[in-house]
Short mmCIF file of C-alpha atoms and ligand atoms in Angstrom, two decimals:
data_model
loop_
_atom_site.label_atom_id
_atom_site.label_comp_id
_atom_site.label_asym_id
_atom_site.label_seq_id
_atom_site.Cartn_x
_atom_site.Cartn_y
_atom_site.Cartn_z
CA UNK A 1393 121.51 83.50 122.14
CA UNK A 1394 120.44 87.06 122.82
CA UNK A 1395 116.90 88.15 122.23
CA UNK A 1396 115.68 91.28 120.52
CA UNK A 1397 112.32 92.98 120.35
CA UNK A 1398 110.86 93.56 116.89
CA UNK A 1399 110.43 97.34 116.56
CA UNK A 1400 107.20 96.87 114.58
CA UNK A 1401 105.18 94.24 116.41
CA UNK A 1402 107.11 93.83 119.65
CA UNK A 1403 107.78 90.09 119.27
CA UNK A 1404 110.77 88.95 121.25
CA UNK A 1405 112.88 86.64 119.13
CA UNK A 1406 116.53 85.57 118.73
CA UNK A 1407 118.66 88.53 117.69
CA UNK A 1408 119.67 88.18 114.07
CA UNK A 1409 119.78 91.86 113.26
CA UNK A 1410 117.32 94.06 111.45
CA UNK A 1411 115.32 93.31 108.30
CA UNK A 1412 116.32 95.45 105.36
CA UNK A 1413 113.26 97.26 104.12
CA UNK A 1414 110.88 97.00 107.05
CA UNK A 1415 110.70 98.26 110.58
CA UNK A 1416 111.22 94.66 111.70
CA UNK A 1417 113.76 92.37 113.27
CA UNK A 1418 115.28 89.83 110.92
CA UNK A 1419 113.79 86.97 112.97
CA UNK A 1420 110.28 88.46 112.69
CA UNK A 1421 110.73 88.98 108.96
CA UNK A 1422 111.69 85.29 108.66
CA UNK A 1423 108.46 84.30 110.42
CA UNK A 1424 106.59 86.39 107.89
CA UNK A 1425 108.44 84.49 105.15
CA UNK A 1426 107.00 81.26 106.57
CA UNK A 1427 103.52 82.69 106.53
CA UNK A 1428 103.97 84.02 102.99
CA UNK A 1429 104.97 80.55 101.78
CA UNK A 1430 101.80 79.18 103.38
CA UNK A 1431 99.42 81.82 102.02
CA UNK A 1432 100.86 81.66 98.50
CA UNK A 1433 100.39 77.89 98.45
CA UNK A 1434 96.95 78.19 100.02
CA UNK A 1435 95.38 80.20 97.20
CA UNK A 1436 91.85 81.06 98.39
CA UNK A 1437 91.33 84.12 96.21
CA UNK A 1438 94.83 85.35 96.95
CA UNK A 1439 94.57 85.21 100.72
CA UNK A 1440 98.25 86.15 100.57
CA UNK A 1441 97.31 89.81 100.15
CA UNK A 1442 95.85 89.89 103.68
CA UNK A 1443 99.21 88.93 105.16
CA UNK A 1444 101.12 91.39 102.98
CA UNK A 1445 98.98 94.30 104.13
CA UNK A 1446 98.87 93.31 107.80
CA UNK A 1447 102.62 92.82 107.97
CA UNK A 1448 103.40 96.07 106.16
CA UNK A 1449 101.00 98.08 108.28
CA UNK A 1450 102.45 96.60 111.46
CA UNK A 1451 106.04 97.15 110.35
CA UNK A 1452 105.87 100.48 108.54
CA UNK A 1453 109.17 102.34 108.68
CA UNK A 1454 108.70 105.62 110.55
CA UNK A 1455 109.98 107.46 107.49
CA UNK A 1456 107.92 105.44 104.98
CA UNK A 1457 106.01 107.41 102.37
CA UNK A 1458 102.33 107.94 103.04
CA UNK A 1459 101.44 106.01 99.93
CA UNK A 1460 103.07 102.79 101.14
CA UNK A 1461 101.13 102.92 104.36
CA UNK A 1462 97.96 104.02 102.58
CA UNK A 1463 98.02 100.95 100.34
CA UNK A 1464 98.27 98.65 103.36
CA UNK A 1465 95.49 100.50 105.18
CA UNK A 1466 93.29 100.40 102.12
CA UNK A 1467 93.84 96.67 101.86
CA UNK A 1468 92.96 96.14 105.52
CA UNK A 1469 89.88 98.33 105.22
CA UNK A 1470 88.61 96.53 102.13
CA UNK A 1471 89.28 93.12 103.66
CA UNK A 1472 87.93 93.85 107.15
CA UNK A 1473 85.06 96.26 106.52
CA UNK A 1474 84.02 95.47 102.96
CA UNK A 1475 84.66 91.74 102.97
CA UNK A 1476 86.89 91.97 99.92
CA UNK A 1477 88.95 88.92 99.01
CA UNK A 1478 92.70 89.22 98.63
CA UNK A 1479 92.21 89.15 94.88
CA UNK A 1480 89.82 92.08 95.00
CA UNK A 1481 92.23 94.01 97.19
CA UNK A 1482 95.04 93.31 94.75
CA UNK A 1483 92.91 94.65 91.90
CA UNK A 1484 92.09 97.77 93.89
CA UNK A 1485 95.79 98.33 94.50
CA UNK A 1486 96.55 97.94 90.79
CA UNK A 1487 93.82 100.40 89.85
CA UNK A 1488 95.05 102.91 92.43
CA UNK A 1489 98.65 102.52 91.34
CA UNK A 1490 97.65 104.12 88.04
CA UNK A 1491 96.23 107.20 89.73
CA UNK A 1492 97.88 110.14 91.33
CA UNK A 1493 97.08 109.90 95.01
CA UNK A 1494 97.79 112.37 97.73
CA UNK A 1495 98.13 110.95 101.19
CA UNK A 1496 98.79 112.46 104.58
CA UNK A 1497 101.85 111.50 106.57
CA UNK A 1498 100.69 108.80 108.89
CA UNK A 1499 101.95 108.45 112.43
CA UNK A 1500 102.52 104.82 113.34
CA UNK A 1501 100.24 103.40 116.06
CA UNK A 1502 101.29 104.27 119.60
CA UNK A 1503 100.53 100.75 120.74
CA UNK A 1504 101.36 97.61 118.80
CA UNK A 1505 98.42 95.44 117.72
CA UNK A 1506 97.61 92.65 120.16
CA UNK A 1507 98.37 89.93 117.60
CA UNK A 1508 101.44 89.19 115.49
CA UNK A 1509 102.50 86.95 112.65
CA UNK A 1510 103.47 84.36 115.25
CA UNK A 1511 99.87 84.00 116.42
CA UNK A 1512 98.90 83.15 112.85
CA UNK A 1513 101.67 80.57 112.50
CA UNK A 1514 100.69 79.03 115.84
CA UNK A 1515 97.29 78.14 114.38
CA UNK A 1516 96.88 74.79 112.63
CA UNK A 1517 97.35 75.12 108.84
CA UNK A 1518 94.00 75.21 107.07
CA UNK A 1519 90.79 76.93 108.14
CA UNK A 1520 92.09 77.67 111.65
CA UNK A 1521 95.14 79.47 110.31
CA UNK A 1522 93.10 81.37 107.74
CA UNK A 1523 90.82 82.52 110.56
CA UNK A 1524 93.85 83.53 112.65
CA UNK A 1525 95.17 85.52 109.69
CA UNK A 1526 91.91 87.47 109.57
CA UNK A 1527 92.03 88.08 113.32
CA UNK A 1528 95.55 89.42 112.94
CA UNK A 1529 94.39 91.75 110.15
CA UNK A 1530 91.54 92.96 112.36
CA UNK A 1531 93.95 93.63 115.24
CA UNK A 1532 96.36 95.57 113.01
CA UNK A 1533 93.47 97.54 111.47
CA UNK A 1534 92.27 98.35 115.00
CA UNK A 1535 95.75 99.58 115.98
CA UNK A 1536 95.55 102.12 113.14
CA UNK A 1537 92.26 103.58 114.33
CA UNK A 1538 93.69 107.11 114.09
CA UNK A 1539 93.94 106.62 110.30
CA UNK A 1540 90.65 104.80 109.78
CA UNK A 1541 88.56 107.88 109.05
CA UNK A 1542 90.96 108.94 106.29
CA UNK A 1543 90.98 105.44 104.83
CA UNK A 1544 87.19 105.06 104.85
CA UNK A 1545 86.68 108.47 103.32
CA UNK A 1546 89.30 107.84 100.65
CA UNK A 1547 87.78 104.48 99.72
CA UNK A 1548 84.23 105.77 99.66
CA UNK A 1549 85.29 108.57 97.35
CA UNK A 1550 87.18 106.25 95.04
CA UNK A 1551 84.74 103.37 95.23
CA UNK A 1552 82.08 105.68 93.87
CA UNK A 1553 84.22 106.52 90.85
CA UNK A 1554 85.77 104.67 87.97
CA UNK A 1555 88.05 102.75 90.23
CA UNK A 1556 85.21 100.63 91.60
CA UNK A 1557 83.83 99.93 88.15
CA UNK A 1558 87.21 98.72 87.03
CA UNK A 1559 87.59 96.58 90.12
CA UNK A 1560 84.14 95.06 89.94
CA UNK A 1561 83.98 94.51 86.21
CA UNK A 1562 86.81 92.03 86.19
ZN1 LIG B 1938 107.58 92.09 113.92
#
């Protein structure tokens, strides 16, 4: 079977074509499906959100709207630098979805993050895999360092306003 390189994360996997709505190979997208099944079953304050944001940020389509990427970056920032749970990130996303947000056009990272969804799946289900998921998020967040200043600034501005009250009051 021929092998193809995922355009998002660089994983080399059996060639089954391209995923539909991501900058990903179909085989990589299927690995993400495995992880999603795990995180959804796992619960843990909606740990699932961490995987959603890491995967999206690592597989952003070059032509994707700024807002799609911004939501993933915001999620990674809140999770990695503010210690937010997946549930808190989800609430932040819902609050932001009601606002009009202007975002820059983000260039994708020049270098892929050093970890992929496969590293997470290679870890034993349970605490080890949850820890690997966080390491993956940290690696993806690091790969977007050129957009970190925007993300921090945006969050600090919004976290000081009504958005944070709404998020925290629930
Ligand atoms: Zn990939």
